[in-house]
PDB file of C-alpha atoms in Angstrom:
ATOM      1  CA  MET A   1     -13.547  -3.119 -67.568  1.00  0.00           C
ATOM      2  CA  LYS A   2     -11.182  -5.766 -66.378  1.00  0.00           C
ATOM      3  CA  ALA A   3      -8.215  -3.420 -65.366  1.00  0.00           C
ATOM      4  CA  ILE A   4     -10.844  -1.329 -63.372  1.00  0.00           C
ATOM      5  CA  LYS A   5     -11.422  -5.130 -61.292  1.00  0.00           C
ATOM      6  CA  CYS A   6      -7.986  -5.522 -61.439  1.00  0.00           C
ATOM      7  CA  ASP A   7      -7.165  -2.689 -59.846  1.00  0.00           C
ATOM      8  CA  SER A   8      -9.804  -2.082 -57.310  1.00  0.00           C
ATOM      9  CA  VAL A   9      -8.868  -5.731 -56.029  1.00  0.00           C
ATOM     10  CA  VAL A  10      -5.331  -4.699 -55.628  1.00  0.00           C
ATOM     11  CA  ARG A  11      -5.784  -1.747 -54.062  1.00  0.00           C
ATOM     12  CA  LEU A  12      -8.497  -3.528 -51.275  1.00  0.00           C
ATOM     13  CA  LEU A  13      -5.420  -6.522 -50.804  1.00  0.00           C
ATOM     14  CA  PHE A  14      -3.109  -3.347 -50.272  1.00  0.00           C
ATOM     15  CA  SER A  15      -5.666  -1.649 -48.058  1.00  0.00           C
ATOM     16  CA  VAL A  16      -5.659  -4.792 -46.148  1.00  0.00           C
ATOM     17  CA  LEU A  17      -1.765  -4.919 -46.165  1.00  0.00           C
ATOM     18  CA  VAL A  18      -2.074  -1.151 -44.354  1.00  0.00           C
ATOM     19  CA  LEU A  19      -4.211  -2.373 -41.870  1.00  0.00           C
ATOM     20  CA  ALA A  20      -2.319  -5.607 -40.901  1.00  0.00           C
ATOM     21  CA  LEU A  21       1.133  -4.045 -40.489  1.00  0.00           C
ATOM     22  CA  ALA A  22      -1.563  -1.240 -38.476  1.00  0.00           C
ATOM     23  CA  ALA A  23      -2.561  -3.537 -35.620  1.00  0.00           C
ATOM     24  CA  LEU A  24       0.468  -5.319 -35.477  1.00  0.00           C
ATOM     25  CA  ALA A  25       3.030  -1.770 -34.483  1.00  0.00           C
ATOM     26  CA  GLY A  26       0.444   0.183 -32.969  1.00  0.00           C
ATOM     27  CA  PRO A  27       0.903  -1.889 -29.554  1.00  0.00           C
ATOM     28  CA  VAL A  28       4.254  -1.185 -29.475  1.00  0.00           C
ATOM     29  CA  LEU A  29       4.807   2.176 -31.365  1.00  0.00           C
ATOM     30  CA  ALA A  30       1.575   4.261 -29.833  1.00  0.00           C
ATOM     31  CA  GLN A  31       2.118   2.274 -26.462  1.00  0.00           C
ATOM     32  CA  LYS A  32       1.409   4.735 -23.802  1.00  0.00           C
ATOM     33  CA  VAL A  33       0.494   5.307 -19.773  1.00  0.00           C
ATOM     34  CA  ASP A  34      -0.291   7.688 -17.051  1.00  0.00           C
ATOM     35  CA  ARG A  35      -0.030   7.435 -13.700  1.00  0.00           C
ATOM     36  CA  PRO A  36      -1.621   4.595 -12.704  1.00  0.00           C
ATOM     37  CA  ILE A  37      -5.248   5.282 -10.428  1.00  0.00           C
ATOM     38  CA  VAL A  38      -4.323   3.677  -6.358  1.00  0.00           C
ATOM     39  CA  HIS A  39      -6.593   2.807  -4.233  1.00  0.00           C
ATOM     40  CA  VAL A  40      -6.708   2.533  -0.171  1.00  0.00           C
ATOM     41  CA  GLY A  41      -6.716  -1.003   0.015  1.00  0.00           C
ATOM     42  CA  ASP A  42      -4.673  -1.948  -3.252  1.00  0.00           C
ATOM     43  CA  TRP A  43      -1.796  -4.366  -2.159  1.00  0.00           C
ATOM     44  CA  TRP A  44       1.209  -6.124  -3.790  1.00  0.00           C
ATOM     45  CA  GLN A  45       3.244  -8.790  -2.865  1.00  0.00           C
ATOM     46  CA  PHE A  46       7.223  -9.308  -3.842  1.00  0.00           C
ATOM     47  CA  ALA A  47       9.473 -11.613  -2.960  1.00  0.00           C
ATOM     48  CA  ILE A  48      13.442 -10.584  -3.004  1.00  0.00           C
ATOM     49  CA  TYR A  49      16.262 -12.997  -3.793  1.00  0.00           C
ATOM     50  CA  SER A  50      19.816 -12.901  -4.380  1.00  0.00           C
ATOM     51  CA  GLY A  51      21.108 -16.194  -6.526  1.00  0.00           C
ATOM     52  CA  PRO A  52      18.523 -19.146  -4.860  1.00  0.00           C
ATOM     53  CA  THR A  53      18.801 -17.128  -1.355  1.00  0.00           C
ATOM     54  CA  PRO A  54      15.785 -15.641  -0.162  1.00  0.00           C
ATOM     55  CA  ILE A  55      16.364 -11.719   1.096  1.00  0.00           C
ATOM     56  CA  ASN A  56      13.227 -11.035   2.099  1.00  0.00           C
ATOM     57  CA  PRO A  57      10.412 -13.714   0.528  1.00  0.00           C
ATOM     58  CA  TYR A  58       7.272 -12.206   1.976  1.00  0.00           C
ATOM     59  CA  LEU A  59       6.858  -8.633   1.259  1.00  0.00           C
ATOM     60  CA  VAL A  60       3.782  -6.707   0.960  1.00  0.00           C
ATOM     61  CA  TRP A  61       2.616  -3.549   0.878  1.00  0.00           C
ATOM     62  CA  VAL A  62      -1.102  -2.668   1.548  1.00  0.00           C
ATOM     63  CA  VAL A  63      -2.605   1.436   0.809  1.00  0.00           C
ATOM     64  CA  THR A  64      -3.834   2.910   3.859  1.00  0.00           C
ATOM     65  CA  SER A  65      -4.505   6.180   2.431  1.00  0.00           C
ATOM     66  CA  ILE A  66      -4.207   9.033  -1.253  1.00  0.00           C
ATOM     67  CA  THR A  67      -3.600  12.350  -0.586  1.00  0.00           C
ATOM     68  CA  ALA A  68      -2.366  14.948  -3.296  1.00  0.00           C
ATOM     69  CA  ASP A  69       1.068  15.004  -1.946  1.00  0.00           C
ATOM     70  CA  GLY A  70       2.123  11.321  -1.700  1.00  0.00           C
ATOM     71  CA  ILE A  71       0.487   7.715  -0.599  1.00  0.00           C
ATOM     72  CA  LYS A  72       0.692   6.050   2.660  1.00  0.00           C
ATOM     73  CA  GLY A  73       0.970   2.488   3.735  1.00  0.00           C
ATOM     74  CA  THR A  74       2.378  -0.525   5.101  1.00  0.00           C
ATOM     75  CA  GLU A  75       5.905  -2.377   4.119  1.00  0.00           C
ATOM     76  CA  SER A  76       5.093  -5.816   5.461  1.00  0.00           C
ATOM     77  CA  ASP A  77       3.021  -3.912   8.533  1.00  0.00           C
ATOM     78  CA  LYS A  78       5.283  -0.904   9.120  1.00  0.00           C
ATOM     79  CA  PRO A  79       5.280   2.816   8.009  1.00  0.00           C
ATOM     80  CA  LEU A  80       5.793   2.668   4.286  1.00  0.00           C
ATOM     81  CA  SER A  81       5.556   6.172   2.408  1.00  0.00           C
ATOM     82  CA  LEU A  82       5.322   6.776  -1.102  1.00  0.00           C
ATOM     83  CA  THR A  83       5.451   9.523  -4.181  1.00  0.00           C
ATOM     84  CA  LEU A  84       2.096   9.054  -6.163  1.00  0.00           C
ATOM     85  CA  ASP A  85       4.174   7.727  -8.944  1.00  0.00           C
ATOM     86  CA  LEU A  86       4.658   5.124  -6.654  1.00  0.00           C
ATOM     87  CA  ASN A  87       8.281   5.831  -6.226  1.00  0.00           C
ATOM     88  CA  ASN A  88      10.015   5.167  -2.720  1.00  0.00           C
ATOM     89  CA  ILE A  89      10.074   8.100   0.057  1.00  0.00           C
ATOM     90  CA  ASP A  90      10.578   5.996   3.210  1.00  0.00           C
ATOM     91  CA  SER A  91      10.141   2.805   4.255  1.00  0.00           C
ATOM     92  CA  PRO A  92      11.894  -0.029   7.109  1.00  0.00           C
ATOM     93  CA  ARG A  93      14.430  -0.540   4.058  1.00  0.00           C
ATOM     94  CA  ARG A  94      15.167   2.505   2.720  1.00  0.00           C
ATOM     95  CA  SER A  95      14.792   6.824   3.428  1.00  0.00           C
ATOM     96  CA  SER A  96      15.115   8.584  -0.291  1.00  0.00           C
ATOM     97  CA  SER A  97      14.633  12.001  -1.115  1.00  0.00           C
ATOM     98  CA  ASP A  98      14.327  11.037  -5.145  1.00  0.00           C
ATOM     99  CA  LEU A  99      14.391   8.186  -6.024  1.00  0.00           C
ATOM    100  CA  ARG A 100      12.577   7.826  -9.419  1.00  0.00           C
ATOM    101  CA  LEU A 101      12.181   4.800 -11.017  1.00  0.00           C
ATOM    102  CA  LEU A 102       8.866   5.989 -12.707  1.00  0.00           C
ATOM    103  CA  SER A 103       7.946   8.723 -14.418  1.00  0.00           C
ATOM    104  CA  PHE A 104       4.947   9.024 -15.830  1.00  0.00           C
ATOM    105  CA  PRO A 105       3.678   8.928 -18.420  1.00  0.00           C
ATOM    106  CA  LEU A 106       6.275   5.782 -19.714  1.00  0.00           C
ATOM    107  CA  GLU A 107       6.280   5.518 -23.361  1.00  0.00           C
ATOM    108  CA  ILE A 108       9.561   3.682 -25.231  1.00  0.00           C
ATOM    109  CA  GLY A 109      12.422   6.150 -25.210  1.00  0.00           C
ATOM    110  CA  LYS A 110      11.186   8.350 -22.802  1.00  0.00           C
ATOM    111  CA  GLN A 111      14.865   9.155 -20.088  1.00  0.00           C
ATOM    112  CA  TRP A 112      15.361  11.078 -17.324  1.00  0.00           C
ATOM    113  CA  THR A 113      17.481  11.482 -14.855  1.00  0.00           C
ATOM    114  CA  PHE A 114      17.797  11.882 -11.041  1.00  0.00           C
ATOM    115  CA  ALA A 115      19.995  12.608  -7.828  1.00  0.00           C
ATOM    116  CA  ASP A 116      18.352  10.445  -4.785  1.00  0.00           C
ATOM    117  CA  ASN A 117      20.420  11.206  -0.964  1.00  0.00           C
ATOM    118  CA  TYR A 118      19.643   8.363   0.493  1.00  0.00           C
ATOM    119  CA  VAL A 119      19.286   6.205   3.791  1.00  0.00           C
ATOM    120  CA  LEU A 120      20.011   1.688   3.867  1.00  0.00           C
ATOM    121  CA  LYS A 121      18.583   1.276   6.760  1.00  0.00           C
ATOM    122  CA  ASP A 122      19.179  -1.960   7.233  1.00  0.00           C
ATOM    123  CA  SER A 123      23.466  -1.512   7.393  1.00  0.00           C
ATOM    124  CA  GLY A 124      22.934   2.003   7.452  1.00  0.00           C
ATOM    125  CA  GLU A 125      24.999   3.061   4.468  1.00  0.00           C
ATOM    126  CA  THR A 126      24.133   6.874   4.033  1.00  0.00           C
ATOM    127  CA  GLY A 127      25.121   7.957   0.444  1.00  0.00           C
ATOM    128  CA  ARG A 128      24.200   9.999  -2.507  1.00  0.00           C
ATOM    129  CA  SER A 129      23.062   7.918  -6.243  1.00  0.00           C
ATOM    130  CA  GLU A 130      22.549  10.076  -9.695  1.00  0.00           C
ATOM    131  CA  ILE A 131      21.526   7.341 -12.312  1.00  0.00           C
ATOM    132  CA  ASP A 132      19.881   7.923 -15.127  1.00  0.00           C
ATOM    133  CA  VAL A 133      16.766   6.038 -16.606  1.00  0.00           C
ATOM    134  CA  MET A 134      15.654   5.299 -20.250  1.00  0.00           C
ATOM    135  CA  VAL A 135      12.645   3.171 -21.061  1.00  0.00           C
ATOM    136  CA  VAL A 136      13.178   0.776 -23.476  1.00  0.00           C
ATOM    137  CA  SER A 137      11.186  -1.377 -24.591  1.00  0.00           C
ATOM    138  CA  TYR A 138       7.357  -2.886 -23.566  1.00  0.00           C
ATOM    139  CA  GLU A 139       7.110  -6.777 -23.767  1.00  0.00           C
ATOM    140  CA  LYS A 140       6.090  -9.869 -22.035  1.00  0.00           C
ATOM    141  CA  VAL A 141       7.976 -10.676 -18.564  1.00  0.00           C
ATOM    142  CA  LEU A 142       6.540 -13.628 -16.751  1.00  0.00           C
ATOM    143  CA  VAL A 143       6.824 -13.869 -13.004  1.00  0.00           C
ATOM    144  CA  PRO A 144       4.768 -15.690 -10.300  1.00  0.00           C
ATOM    145  CA  ALA A 145       1.756 -13.266 -10.151  1.00  0.00           C
ATOM    146  CA  GLY A 146       1.310 -14.318 -14.092  1.00  0.00           C
ATOM    147  CA  GLU A 147       2.660 -12.699 -17.486  1.00  0.00           C
ATOM    148  CA  PHE A 148       2.511  -9.490 -17.870  1.00  0.00           C
ATOM    149  CA  ASP A 149       2.902  -6.455 -21.003  1.00  0.00           C
ATOM    150  CA  ALA A 150       5.367  -4.195 -18.992  1.00  0.00           C
ATOM    151  CA  PHE A 151       7.497  -1.472 -20.451  1.00  0.00           C
ATOM    152  CA  LYS A 152      11.413  -2.449 -19.742  1.00  0.00           C
ATOM    153  CA  LEU A 153      13.524   0.285 -17.677  1.00  0.00           C
ATOM    154  CA  GLU A 154      16.922   0.048 -17.718  1.00  0.00           C
ATOM    155  CA  ALA A 155      19.270   2.766 -15.095  1.00  0.00           C
ATOM    156  CA  LYS A 156      23.007   3.040 -15.337  1.00  0.00           C
ATOM    157  CA  GLY A 157      24.663   5.648 -12.821  1.00  0.00           C
ATOM    158  CA  SER A 158      27.055   6.198 -10.040  1.00  0.00           C
ATOM    159  CA  TYR A 159      26.804   6.221  -6.024  1.00  0.00           C
ATOM    160  CA  ASN A 160      28.957   7.296  -3.518  1.00  0.00           C
ATOM    161  CA  GLY A 161      28.114   6.592  -0.230  1.00  0.00           C
ATOM    162  CA  SER A 162      30.042   5.994   3.325  1.00  0.00           C
ATOM    163  CA  ALA A 163      30.040   2.806   2.331  1.00  0.00           C
ATOM    164  CA  GLY A 164      31.969   2.848  -0.771  1.00  0.00           C
ATOM    165  CA  ASN A 165      31.529   4.233  -4.307  1.00  0.00           C
ATOM    166  CA  GLY A 166      31.309   3.238  -7.380  1.00  0.00           C
ATOM    167  CA  ARG A 167      28.993   2.511 -10.823  1.00  0.00           C
ATOM    168  CA  ILE A 168      25.384   1.335 -11.724  1.00  0.00           C
ATOM    169  CA  THR A 169      25.940  -0.610 -14.579  1.00  0.00           C
ATOM    170  CA  GLN A 170      23.215  -3.894 -14.197  1.00  0.00           C
ATOM    171  CA  TRP A 171      19.839  -2.436 -13.162  1.00  0.00           C
ATOM    172  CA  SER A 172      16.703  -3.247 -15.612  1.00  0.00           C
ATOM    173  CA  TYR A 173      13.078  -3.030 -14.437  1.00  0.00           C
ATOM    174  CA  TRP A 174       9.334  -4.193 -15.728  1.00  0.00           C
ATOM    175  CA  TYR A 175       6.716  -2.426 -15.218  1.00  0.00           C
ATOM    176  CA  ALA A 176       3.524  -3.441 -15.403  1.00  0.00           C
ATOM    177  CA  PRO A 177       0.355  -1.437 -16.622  1.00  0.00           C
ATOM    178  CA  VAL A 178      -2.635  -3.723 -15.012  1.00  0.00           C
ATOM    179  CA  ALA A 179      -0.691  -4.829 -11.603  1.00  0.00           C
ATOM    180  CA  HIS A 180       0.601  -1.179 -11.573  1.00  0.00           C
ATOM    181  CA  ALA A 181       3.672  -1.802 -10.146  1.00  0.00           C
ATOM    182  CA  ILE A 182       7.295  -2.682 -10.578  1.00  0.00           C
ATOM    183  CA  VAL A 183       6.919  -6.361 -11.210  1.00  0.00           C
ATOM    184  CA  LYS A 184      10.312  -7.611 -11.701  1.00  0.00           C
ATOM    185  CA  GLU A 185      13.645  -6.189 -10.794  1.00  0.00           C
ATOM    186  CA  GLU A 186      17.330  -7.017 -11.453  1.00  0.00           C
ATOM    187  CA  PHE A 187      19.422  -5.594 -10.166  1.00  0.00           C
ATOM    188  CA  LYS A 188      23.640  -6.535 -10.440  1.00  0.00           C
ATOM    189  CA  PRO A 189      25.861  -4.329  -7.478  1.00  0.00           C
ATOM    190  CA  THR A 190      29.288  -3.311  -8.937  1.00  0.00           C
ATOM    191  CA  GLY A 191      31.941  -6.380  -8.006  1.00  0.00           C
ATOM    192  CA  HIS A 192      28.934  -9.170  -7.395  1.00  0.00           C
ATOM    193  CA  ASP A 193      28.330 -12.164  -8.668  1.00  0.00           C
ATOM    194  CA  VAL A 194      24.849 -12.641  -8.129  1.00  0.00           C
ATOM    195  CA  SER A 195      21.928 -10.128  -9.401  1.00  0.00           C
ATOM    196  CA  VAL A 196      19.390  -9.033  -6.279  1.00  0.00           C
ATOM    197  CA  ILE A 197      15.732 -10.182  -8.076  1.00  0.00           C
ATOM    198  CA  THR A 198      12.448  -8.629  -7.289  1.00  0.00           C
ATOM    199  CA  GLN A 199       9.692  -9.955  -8.523  1.00  0.00           C
ATOM    200  CA  LEU A 200       6.055  -9.759  -7.746  1.00  0.00           C
ATOM    201  CA  GLU A 201       4.131 -12.733  -6.642  1.00  0.00           C
ATOM    202  CA  LYS A 202       0.511 -11.956  -5.979  1.00  0.00           C
ATOM    203  CA  PHE A 203      -1.748  -8.600  -5.799  1.00  0.00           C
ATOM    204  CA  TYR A 204      -5.156  -6.920  -5.154  1.00  0.00           C
ATOM    205  CA  VAL A 205      -5.889  -3.253  -7.460  1.00  0.00           C
ATOM    206  CA  GLN A 206      -9.384  -1.948  -7.475  1.00  0.00           C
ATOM    207  CA  PRO A 207     -10.233  -1.976 -11.249  1.00  0.00           C
TER     208      PRO A 207
END
């Protein structure tokens, strides 16, 4: 009788342990997110810095319309076009043929490659980049808008532009499902000592 009770206790403890481990591992191992549902009126405010120097401390995206072909809006009151996956097509700063930083659904280990013909409007530079992207982890990231659970993605590749050619080896960014946005991006251009960092400052998305 005692042996039966002891065996039952062992099985109960084992079951509790398995459930506890599953609870801890589940959010990380099973984490997957689909394309966010974006609404007219959603907005995000970003700040872009290169070291302590602000490149653009007040950059605001506002959604004005959504169709089957993509998302229209404004970037600091100028026209903005995005894909349904929230990738840039045309903005006051850049035009892109296929800048696929996000490809939903996202999950750890997912990889994709894209080739983008771009125009950097501030400098007039044109070129083509070929980039490999991988979702490497799901972790917490802290930015001025708050602390978020986010997918960390890393991009590497090459570019061939009117201002020169080079490799891209240090490019990381974090997508937070709650914010429906890349909340942080760190990009270190080849040959530069300082990274360009973009962070989410404020946002509003409808439930």
